[in-house]
Amino acid sequence: MTRYTNIVILTGAGVSAESGLGTFRDKGGLWTKYDPYKLATPEAFSEDPERVHAFYNMRRASMTDAAPNAAHHSLAHWEAARRENGAGEFLLVTQNVDDLHERAGSRSLLHMHGELDKSRCSCCGDIQPCNGDLSTAMTCATCGKTGGLRPHVVWFGEMPFDMDRIADALDACDLFVAIGTSGTVYPAAGFVQRVAALGQAHTVEINLEPSEGHSSFAERTYGPASETVPRFVEDLRSSGV
Ligand code: BJW
């Protein structure tokens, strides 16, 4: 078994599905019940900020009630074991706005689509922890303006966070694993093609079913993340990776 030195993991909503947080595009998913263009665009927020706040306040409350599952835990244990052994780079890039990876213990983690437990001021850009509801009546503690606080998340048409760091990690990796993502939202959906084009990394898809981009992955494993991810991680760890 190859000993990987630079690992990048990409997670999506499917990794948190068994923690009770809804995915977006599965049957019964958030975007089958709600119109994303009325909730997850800067234009939607300008048009009706209270509607957008209500949606994200509901999501924040669900996240607080949820707990990490076996998939989150196994990724955190794998990262910790590699750090202890000085085994090389390990970066977990999540599209999820929930905090279940950090609550499981992941440390080398980037939230490319933001974090639900933070607010950002649209006027001055200040980012603050946010554990309760947001509303248009709230005032930014930094600039003093009222009505501009928004969830610190990335909406359609906005630039995801940390793209330079992610691009560098993708270009250096020798193992890329995508877990629980439908492969429909760019730029994350294009990561596997970027990695595959360089030809130096093994690529793995772990999902409930084949994603949009499944044919770009060299290895594919299908089933619930709480079972497939611990099994995949255990197989690699037992061979010293
Ligand atoms: C399980 C499971 C279990 C279930 N176990 N698995 C190129 C072409 C076309 C369009 C574009 C393009 N480039 C840009 C665009 C526009 C747009 C886009 O991609 N649109 C597409 C919909 C067509 N992208 C953007 O606007 C992005 N910005 C951007 O591109 O800026 C310019 C730029 C260009 C180039 C480089 C850099 C920048 C921003 C996208 C922001 C996405 N925002 C959201 C909302 C975040 C806040 C919130 O949470 O409300 O992010 S939308 C939503 O989709 C959320 C997710 O992170 C994202 C991805 O969804 P994910 O995680 O894949 O979930 P699902 O539901 O789709 O899939 C779940 C999967 O899990 C399924 O496959 C299940 O089978 C599986 N599963 N249970 C294992 N138990």
PDB file of N, CA and C in Angstrom, residues 52-136:
ATOM      1  N   VAL A  52     -34.218  35.244   4.802  1.00  0.00           N
ATOM      2  CA  VAL A  52     -32.936  34.544   4.785  1.00  0.00           C
ATOM      3  C   VAL A  52     -32.488  34.248   6.225  1.00  0.00           C
ATOM      4  N   HIS A  53     -32.638  35.223   7.117  1.00  0.00           N
ATOM      5  CA  HIS A  53     -32.272  34.985   8.526  1.00  0.00           C
ATOM      6  C   HIS A  53     -33.077  33.814   9.108  1.00  0.00           C
ATOM      7  N   ALA A  54     -34.378  33.773   8.807  1.00  0.00           N
ATOM      8  CA  ALA A  54     -35.223  32.710   9.378  1.00  0.00           C
ATOM      9  C   ALA A  54     -34.708  31.335   8.948  1.00  0.00           C
ATOM     10  N   PHE A  55     -34.308  31.217   7.687  1.00  0.00           N
ATOM     11  CA  PHE A  55     -33.792  29.938   7.170  1.00  0.00           C
ATOM     12  C   PHE A  55     -32.502  29.546   7.897  1.00  0.00           C
ATOM     13  N   TYR A  56     -31.579  30.490   8.013  1.00  0.00           N
ATOM     14  CA  TYR A  56     -30.293  30.153   8.638  1.00  0.00           C
ATOM     15  C   TYR A  56     -30.417  30.030  10.163  1.00  0.00           C
ATOM     16  N   ASN A  57     -31.365  30.744  10.779  1.00  0.00           N
ATOM     17  CA  ASN A  57     -31.592  30.575  12.222  1.00  0.00           C
ATOM     18  C   ASN A  57     -32.089  29.155  12.497  1.00  0.00           C
ATOM     19  N   MET A  58     -32.963  28.658  11.608  1.00  0.00           N
ATOM     20  CA  MET A  58     -33.468  27.276  11.741  1.00  0.00           C
ATOM     21  C   MET A  58     -32.302  26.283  11.586  1.00  0.00           C
ATOM     22  N   ARG A  59     -31.456  26.507  10.598  1.00  0.00           N
ATOM     23  CA  ARG A  59     -30.322  25.608  10.343  1.00  0.00           C
ATOM     24  C   ARG A  59     -29.339  25.634  11.528  1.00  0.00           C
ATOM     25  N   ARG A  60     -29.114  26.845  12.090  1.00  0.00           N
ATOM     26  CA  ARG A  60     -28.173  26.974  13.221  1.00  0.00           C
ATOM     27  C   ARG A  60     -28.704  26.197  14.433  1.00  0.00           C
ATOM     28  N   ALA A  61     -30.008  26.269  14.652  1.00  0.00           N
ATOM     29  CA  ALA A  61     -30.603  25.541  15.791  1.00  0.00           C
ATOM     30  C   ALA A  61     -30.468  24.029  15.581  1.00  0.00           C
ATOM     31  N   SER A  62     -30.680  23.564  14.340  1.00  0.00           N
ATOM     32  CA  SER A  62     -30.545  22.119  14.055  1.00  0.00           C
ATOM     33  C   SER A  62     -29.111  21.664  14.285  1.00  0.00           C
ATOM     34  N   MET A  63     -28.172  22.506  13.886  1.00  0.00           N
ATOM     35  CA  MET A  63     -26.751  22.153  14.035  1.00  0.00           C
ATOM     36  C   MET A  63     -26.386  22.008  15.519  1.00  0.00           C
ATOM     37  N   THR A  64     -26.932  22.889  16.343  1.00  0.00           N
ATOM     38  CA  THR A  64     -26.626  22.852  17.773  1.00  0.00           C
ATOM     39  C   THR A  64     -27.133  21.548  18.388  1.00  0.00           C
ATOM     40  N   ASP A  65     -28.270  21.067  17.882  1.00  0.00           N
ATOM     41  CA  ASP A  65     -28.854  19.829  18.416  1.00  0.00           C
ATOM     42  C   ASP A  65     -28.172  18.575  17.882  1.00  0.00           C
ATOM     43  N   ALA A  66     -27.404  18.708  16.796  1.00  0.00           N
ATOM     44  CA  ALA A  66     -26.801  17.523  16.153  1.00  0.00           C
ATOM     45  C   ALA A  66     -25.460  17.173  16.801  1.00  0.00           C
ATOM     46  N   ALA A  67     -25.022  15.931  16.580  1.00  0.00           N
ATOM     47  CA  ALA A  67     -23.720  15.491  17.103  1.00  0.00           C
ATOM     48  C   ALA A  67     -22.935  14.832  15.972  1.00  0.00           C
ATOM     49  N   PRO A  68     -21.589  14.912  16.034  1.00  0.00           N
ATOM     50  CA  PRO A  68     -20.791  14.263  14.991  1.00  0.00           C
ATOM     51  C   PRO A  68     -21.078  12.760  14.942  1.00  0.00           C
ATOM     52  N   ASN A  69     -20.981  12.172  13.762  1.00  0.00           N
ATOM     53  CA  ASN A  69     -21.180  10.728  13.634  1.00  0.00           C
ATOM     54  C   ASN A  69     -19.833  10.021  13.413  1.00  0.00           C
ATOM     55  N   ALA A  70     -19.907   8.728  13.166  1.00  0.00           N
ATOM     56  CA  ALA A  70     -18.671   7.927  13.066  1.00  0.00           C
ATOM     57  C   ALA A  70     -17.759   8.392  11.933  1.00  0.00           C
ATOM     58  N   ALA A  71     -18.340   8.975  10.876  1.00  0.00           N
ATOM     59  CA  ALA A  71     -17.509   9.464   9.758  1.00  0.00           C
ATOM     60  C   ALA A  71     -16.670  10.658  10.212  1.00  0.00           C
ATOM     61  N   HIS A  72     -17.311  11.617  10.896  1.00  0.00           N
ATOM     62  CA  HIS A  72     -16.547  12.777  11.404  1.00  0.00           C
ATOM     63  C   HIS A  72     -15.442  12.292  12.359  1.00  0.00           C
ATOM     64  N   HIS A  73     -15.810  11.367  13.250  1.00  0.00           N
ATOM     65  CA  HIS A  73     -14.831  10.911  14.257  1.00  0.00           C
ATOM     66  C   HIS A  73     -13.653  10.193  13.606  1.00  0.00           C
ATOM     67  N   SER A  74     -13.932   9.358  12.614  1.00  0.00           N
ATOM     68  CA  SER A  74     -12.815   8.598  12.039  1.00  0.00           C
ATOM     69  C   SER A  74     -11.852   9.520  11.291  1.00  0.00           C
ATOM     70  N   LEU A  75     -12.382  10.569  10.643  1.00  0.00           N
ATOM     71  CA  LEU A  75     -11.491  11.526   9.958  1.00  0.00           C
ATOM     72  C   LEU A  75     -10.630  12.279  10.971  1.00  0.00           C
ATOM     73  N   ALA A  76     -11.233  12.648  12.100  1.00  0.00           N
ATOM     74  CA  ALA A  76     -10.470  13.368  13.132  1.00  0.00           C
ATOM     75  C   ALA A  76      -9.395  12.468  13.743  1.00  0.00           C
ATOM     76  N   HIS A  77      -9.719  11.196  13.996  1.00  0.00           N
ATOM     77  CA  HIS A  77      -8.730  10.264  14.567  1.00  0.00           C
ATOM     78  C   HIS A  77      -7.585  10.013  13.590  1.00  0.00           C
ATOM     79  N   TRP A  78      -7.932   9.917  12.309  1.00  0.00           N
ATOM     80  CA  TRP A  78      -6.912   9.683  11.277  1.00  0.00           C
ATOM     81  C   TRP A  78      -5.935  10.866  11.246  1.00  0.00           C
ATOM     82  N   GLU A  79      -6.497  12.079  11.231  1.00  0.00           N
ATOM     83  CA  GLU A  79      -5.645  13.280  11.213  1.00  0.00           C
ATOM     84  C   GLU A  79      -4.732  13.300  12.445  1.00  0.00           C
ATOM     85  N   ALA A  80      -5.310  13.013  13.631  1.00  0.00           N
ATOM     86  CA  ALA A  80      -4.516  13.052  14.872  1.00  0.00           C
ATOM     87  C   ALA A  80      -3.406  12.007  14.834  1.00  0.00           C
ATOM     88  N   ALA A  81      -3.733  10.814  14.336  1.00  0.00           N
ATOM     89  CA  ALA A  81      -2.725   9.740  14.285  1.00  0.00           C
ATOM     90  C   ALA A  81      -1.592  10.114  13.344  1.00  0.00           C
ATOM     91  N   ARG A  82      -1.933  10.724  12.227  1.00  0.00           N
ATOM     92  CA  ARG A  82      -0.888  11.141  11.274  1.00  0.00           C
ATOM     93  C   ARG A  82      -0.014  12.244  11.865  1.00  0.00           C
ATOM     94  N   ARG A  83      -0.663  13.154  12.604  1.00  0.00           N
ATOM     95  CA  ARG A  83       0.123  14.237  13.214  1.00  0.00           C
ATOM     96  C   ARG A  83       1.105  13.639  14.237  1.00  0.00           C
ATOM     97  N   GLU A  84       0.613  12.687  15.037  1.00  0.00           N
ATOM     98  CA  GLU A  84       1.444  12.042  16.059  1.00  0.00           C
ATOM     99  C   GLU A  84       2.644  11.325  15.429  1.00  0.00           C
ATOM    100  N   ASN A  85       2.373  10.723  14.255  1.00  0.00           N
ATOM    101  CA  ASN A  85       3.445   9.955  13.591  1.00  0.00           C
ATOM    102  C   ASN A  85       4.293  10.814  12.663  1.00  0.00           C
ATOM    103  N   GLY A  86       3.995  12.111  12.571  1.00  0.00           N
ATOM    104  CA  GLY A  86       4.722  12.978  11.637  1.00  0.00           C
ATOM    105  C   GLY A  86       4.601  12.485  10.207  1.00  0.00           C
ATOM    106  N   ALA A  87       3.374  12.039   9.863  1.00  0.00           N
ATOM    107  CA  ALA A  87       3.197  11.330   8.582  1.00  0.00           C
ATOM    108  C   ALA A  87       3.048  12.235   7.374  1.00  0.00           C
ATOM    109  N   GLY A  88       2.974  13.549   7.538  1.00  0.00           N
ATOM    110  CA  GLY A  88       2.839  14.414   6.358  1.00  0.00           C
ATOM    111  C   GLY A  88       1.607  15.289   6.453  1.00  0.00           C
ATOM    112  N   GLU A  89       1.273  15.903   5.330  1.00  0.00           N
ATOM    113  CA  GLU A  89       0.183  16.891   5.323  1.00  0.00           C
ATOM    114  C   GLU A  89      -1.180  16.210   5.269  1.00  0.00           C
ATOM    115  N   PHE A  90      -2.123  16.837   5.917  1.00  0.00           N
ATOM    116  CA  PHE A  90      -3.504  16.345   5.924  1.00  0.00           C
ATOM    117  C   PHE A  90      -4.404  17.578   5.985  1.00  0.00           C
ATOM    118  N   LEU A  91      -5.199  17.792   4.951  1.00  0.00           N
ATOM    119  CA  LEU A  91      -6.105  18.949   4.951  1.00  0.00           C
ATOM    120  C   LEU A  91      -7.522  18.474   4.672  1.00  0.00           C
ATOM    121  N   LEU A  92      -8.420  18.839   5.575  1.00  0.00           N
ATOM    122  CA  LEU A  92      -9.836  18.541   5.402  1.00  0.00           C
ATOM    123  C   LEU A  92     -10.533  19.826   4.926  1.00  0.00           C
ATOM    124  N   VAL A  93     -11.060  19.781   3.718  1.00  0.00           N
ATOM    125  CA  VAL A  93     -11.792  20.925   3.160  1.00  0.00           C
ATOM    126  C   VAL A  93     -13.260  20.546   3.200  1.00  0.00           C
ATOM    127  N   THR A  94     -14.053  21.311   3.917  1.00  0.00           N
ATOM    128  CA  THR A  94     -15.473  20.971   3.947  1.00  0.00           C
ATOM    129  C   THR A  94     -16.299  22.054   3.268  1.00  0.00           C
ATOM    130  N   GLN A  95     -17.329  21.601   2.545  1.00  0.00           N
ATOM    131  CA  GLN A  95     -18.312  22.543   1.987  1.00  0.00           C
ATOM    132  C   GLN A  95     -19.393  22.810   3.027  1.00  0.00           C
ATOM    133  N   ASN A  96     -19.355  22.076   4.122  1.00  0.00           N
ATOM    134  CA  ASN A  96     -20.434  22.181   5.103  1.00  0.00           C
ATOM    135  C   ASN A  96     -20.245  23.399   6.000  1.00  0.00           C
ATOM    136  N   VAL A  97     -21.364  24.009   6.365  1.00  0.00           N
ATOM    137  CA  VAL A  97     -21.316  25.167   7.251  1.00  0.00           C
ATOM    138  C   VAL A  97     -21.526  24.743   8.708  1.00  0.00           C
ATOM    139  N   ASP A  98     -21.777  23.456   8.940  1.00  0.00           N
ATOM    140  CA  ASP A  98     -21.930  22.986  10.320  1.00  0.00           C
ATOM    141  C   ASP A  98     -20.557  22.825  10.982  1.00  0.00           C
ATOM    142  N   ASP A  99     -20.573  22.618  12.301  1.00  0.00           N
ATOM    143  CA  ASP A  99     -19.306  22.537  13.048  1.00  0.00           C
ATOM    144  C   ASP A  99     -18.997  21.108  13.518  1.00  0.00           C
ATOM    145  N   LEU A 100     -19.565  20.115  12.813  1.00  0.00           N
ATOM    146  CA  LEU A 100     -19.425  18.740  13.312  1.00  0.00           C
ATOM    147  C   LEU A 100     -18.005  18.202  13.149  1.00  0.00           C
ATOM    148  N   HIS A 101     -17.267  18.653  12.134  1.00  0.00           N
ATOM    149  CA  HIS A 101     -15.874  18.204  12.015  1.00  0.00           C
ATOM    150  C   HIS A 101     -15.044  18.719  13.196  1.00  0.00           C
ATOM    151  N   GLU A 102     -15.203  19.994  13.548  1.00  0.00           N
ATOM    152  CA  GLU A 102     -14.378  20.486  14.669  1.00  0.00           C
ATOM    153  C   GLU A 102     -14.822  19.871  15.987  1.00  0.00           C
ATOM    154  N   ARG A 103     -16.139  19.617  16.129  1.00  0.00           N
ATOM    155  CA  ARG A 103     -16.596  18.985  17.373  1.00  0.00           C
ATOM    156  C   ARG A 103     -16.110  17.546  17.479  1.00  0.00           C
ATOM    157  N   ALA A 104     -15.814  16.912  16.333  1.00  0.00           N
ATOM    158  CA  ALA A 104     -15.228  15.553  16.371  1.00  0.00           C
ATOM    159  C   ALA A 104     -13.727  15.612  16.657  1.00  0.00           C
ATOM    160  N   GLY A 105     -13.111  16.798  16.516  1.00  0.00           N
ATOM    161  CA  GLY A 105     -11.684  16.934  16.822  1.00  0.00           C
ATOM    162  C   GLY A 105     -10.796  17.262  15.637  1.00  0.00           C
ATOM    163  N   SER A 106     -11.368  17.468  14.440  1.00  0.00           N
ATOM    164  CA  SER A 106     -10.538  17.841  13.279  1.00  0.00           C
ATOM    165  C   SER A 106      -9.935  19.222  13.521  1.00  0.00           C
ATOM    166  N   ARG A 107      -8.663  19.364  13.166  1.00  0.00           N
ATOM    167  CA  ARG A 107      -7.977  20.649  13.382  1.00  0.00           C
ATOM    168  C   ARG A 107      -7.485  21.276  12.091  1.00  0.00           C
ATOM    169  N   SER A 108      -7.035  20.440  11.156  1.00  0.00           N
ATOM    170  CA  SER A 108      -6.544  20.971   9.884  1.00  0.00           C
ATOM    171  C   SER A 108      -7.735  21.033   8.927  1.00  0.00           C
ATOM    172  N   LEU A 109      -8.528  22.095   9.068  1.00  0.00           N
ATOM    173  CA  LEU A 109      -9.868  22.137   8.481  1.00  0.00           C
ATOM    174  C   LEU A 109     -10.149  23.505   7.871  1.00  0.00           C
ATOM    175  N   LEU A 110     -10.647  23.523   6.647  1.00  0.00           N
ATOM    176  CA  LEU A 110     -11.076  24.776   6.008  1.00  0.00           C
ATOM    177  C   LEU A 110     -12.554  24.662   5.645  1.00  0.00           C
ATOM    178  N   HIS A 111     -13.315  25.683   5.995  1.00  0.00           N
ATOM    179  CA  HIS A 111     -14.739  25.744   5.646  1.00  0.00           C
ATOM    180  C   HIS A 111     -14.886  26.606   4.402  1.00  0.00           C
ATOM    181  N   MET A 112     -14.819  25.991   3.222  1.00  0.00           N
ATOM    182  CA  MET A 112     -14.813  26.809   1.995  1.00  0.00           C
ATOM    183  C   MET A 112     -16.139  27.526   1.744  1.00  0.00           C
ATOM    184  N   HIS A 113     -17.251  27.027   2.306  1.00  0.00           N
ATOM    185  CA  HIS A 113     -18.547  27.701   2.154  1.00  0.00           C
ATOM    186  C   HIS A 113     -18.978  28.392   3.442  1.00  0.00           C
ATOM    187  N   GLY A 114     -18.015  28.614   4.360  1.00  0.00           N
ATOM    188  CA  GLY A 114     -18.299  29.397   5.556  1.00  0.00           C
ATOM    189  C   GLY A 114     -18.772  28.577   6.736  1.00  0.00           C
ATOM    190  N   GLU A 115     -19.187  29.309   7.764  1.00  0.00           N
ATOM    191  CA  GLU A 115     -19.554  28.686   9.041  1.00  0.00           C
ATOM    192  C   GLU A 115     -20.819  29.336   9.585  1.00  0.00           C
ATOM    193  N   LEU A 116     -21.749  28.484   9.942  1.00  0.00           N
ATOM    194  CA  LEU A 116     -23.049  28.945  10.432  1.00  0.00           C
ATOM    195  C   LEU A 116     -22.949  29.583  11.821  1.00  0.00           C
ATOM    196  N   ASP A 117     -21.929  29.212  12.573  1.00  0.00           N
ATOM    197  CA  ASP A 117     -21.818  29.763  13.928  1.00  0.00           C
ATOM    198  C   ASP A 117     -20.973  31.041  13.964  1.00  0.00           C
ATOM    199  N   LYS A 118     -20.956  31.733  12.805  1.00  0.00           N
ATOM    200  CA  LYS A 118     -20.323  33.050  12.756  1.00  0.00           C
ATOM    201  C   LYS A 118     -21.231  34.001  11.989  1.00  0.00           C
ATOM    202  N   SER A 119     -21.168  35.289  12.355  1.00  0.00           N
ATOM    203  CA  SER A 119     -21.865  36.316  11.567  1.00  0.00           C
ATOM    204  C   SER A 119     -20.809  37.187  10.900  1.00  0.00           C
ATOM    205  N   ARG A 120     -21.225  37.854   9.835  1.00  0.00           N
ATOM    206  CA  ARG A 120     -20.313  38.789   9.175  1.00  0.00           C
ATOM    207  C   ARG A 120     -21.080  40.077   8.897  1.00  0.00           C
ATOM    208  N   CYS A 121     -20.431  41.205   9.124  1.00  0.00           N
ATOM    209  CA  CYS A 121     -21.090  42.480   8.856  1.00  0.00           C
ATOM    210  C   CYS A 121     -20.925  42.828   7.380  1.00  0.00           C
ATOM    211  N   SER A 122     -22.034  43.007   6.673  1.00  0.00           N
ATOM    212  CA  SER A 122     -21.971  43.367   5.251  1.00  0.00           C
ATOM    213  C   SER A 122     -21.382  44.762   5.063  1.00  0.00           C
ATOM    214  N   CYS A 123     -21.402  45.578   6.126  1.00  0.00           N
ATOM    215  CA  CYS A 123     -20.897  46.959   6.005  1.00  0.00           C
ATOM    216  C   CYS A 123     -19.385  47.013   6.205  1.00  0.00           C
ATOM    217  N   CYS A 124     -18.861  46.368   7.272  1.00  0.00           N
ATOM    218  CA  CYS A 124     -17.424  46.506   7.570  1.00  0.00           C
ATOM    219  C   CYS A 124     -16.655  45.190   7.453  1.00  0.00           C
ATOM    220  N   GLY A 125     -17.352  44.074   7.256  1.00  0.00           N
ATOM    221  CA  GLY A 125     -16.676  42.786   7.058  1.00  0.00           C
ATOM    222  C   GLY A 125     -16.288  42.083   8.339  1.00  0.00           C
ATOM    223  N   ASP A 126     -16.581  42.694   9.501  1.00  0.00           N
ATOM    224  CA  ASP A 126     -16.185  42.080  10.777  1.00  0.00           C
ATOM    225  C   ASP A 126     -16.883  40.727  10.978  1.00  0.00           C
ATOM    226  N   ILE A 127     -16.109  39.737  11.428  1.00  0.00           N
ATOM    227  CA  ILE A 127     -16.649  38.382  11.654  1.00  0.00           C
ATOM    228  C   ILE A 127     -16.682  38.119  13.154  1.00  0.00           C
ATOM    229  N   GLN A 128     -17.805  37.656  13.651  1.00  0.00           N
ATOM    230  CA  GLN A 128     -17.975  37.401  15.086  1.00  0.00           C
ATOM    231  C   GLN A 128     -18.621  36.034  15.295  1.00  0.00           C
ATOM    232  N   PRO A 129     -18.364  35.404  16.472  1.00  0.00           N
ATOM    233  CA  PRO A 129     -19.105  34.170  16.792  1.00  0.00           C
ATOM    234  C   PRO A 129     -20.594  34.469  16.853  1.00  0.00           C
ATOM    235  N   CYS A 130     -21.402  33.491  16.473  1.00  0.00           N
ATOM    236  CA  CYS A 130     -22.858  33.694  16.474  1.00  0.00           C
ATOM    237  C   CYS A 130     -23.523  32.379  16.855  1.00  0.00           C
ATOM    238  N   ASN A 131     -24.002  32.303  18.067  1.00  0.00           N
ATOM    239  CA  ASN A 131     -24.614  31.046  18.518  1.00  0.00           C
ATOM    240  C   ASN A 131     -26.129  31.113  18.636  1.00  0.00           C
ATOM    241  N   GLY A 132     -26.698  32.308  18.464  1.00  0.00           N
ATOM    242  CA  GLY A 132     -28.158  32.438  18.531  1.00  0.00           C
ATOM    243  C   GLY A 132     -28.704  32.919  17.201  1.00  0.00           C
ATOM    244  N   ASP A 133     -29.890  33.487  17.249  1.00  0.00           N
ATOM    245  CA  ASP A 133     -30.527  33.964  16.019  1.00  0.00           C
ATOM    246  C   ASP A 133     -29.938  35.299  15.557  1.00  0.00           C
ATOM    247  N   LEU A 134     -29.933  35.504  14.251  1.00  0.00           N
ATOM    248  CA  LEU A 134     -29.588  36.806  13.669  1.00  0.00           C
ATOM    249  C   LEU A 134     -30.880  37.490  13.221  1.00  0.00           C
ATOM    250  N   SER A 135     -30.883  38.830  13.255  1.00  0.00           N
ATOM    251  CA  SER A 135     -32.045  39.564  12.728  1.00  0.00           C
ATOM    252  C   SER A 135     -31.591  40.916  12.189  1.00  0.00           C
ATOM    253  N   THR A 136     -32.459  41.560  11.460  1.00  0.00           N
ATOM    254  CA  THR A 136     -32.123  42.876  10.879  1.00  0.00           C
ATOM    255  C   THR A 136     -32.080  43.963  11.956  1.00  0.00           C
TER     256      THR A 136
END
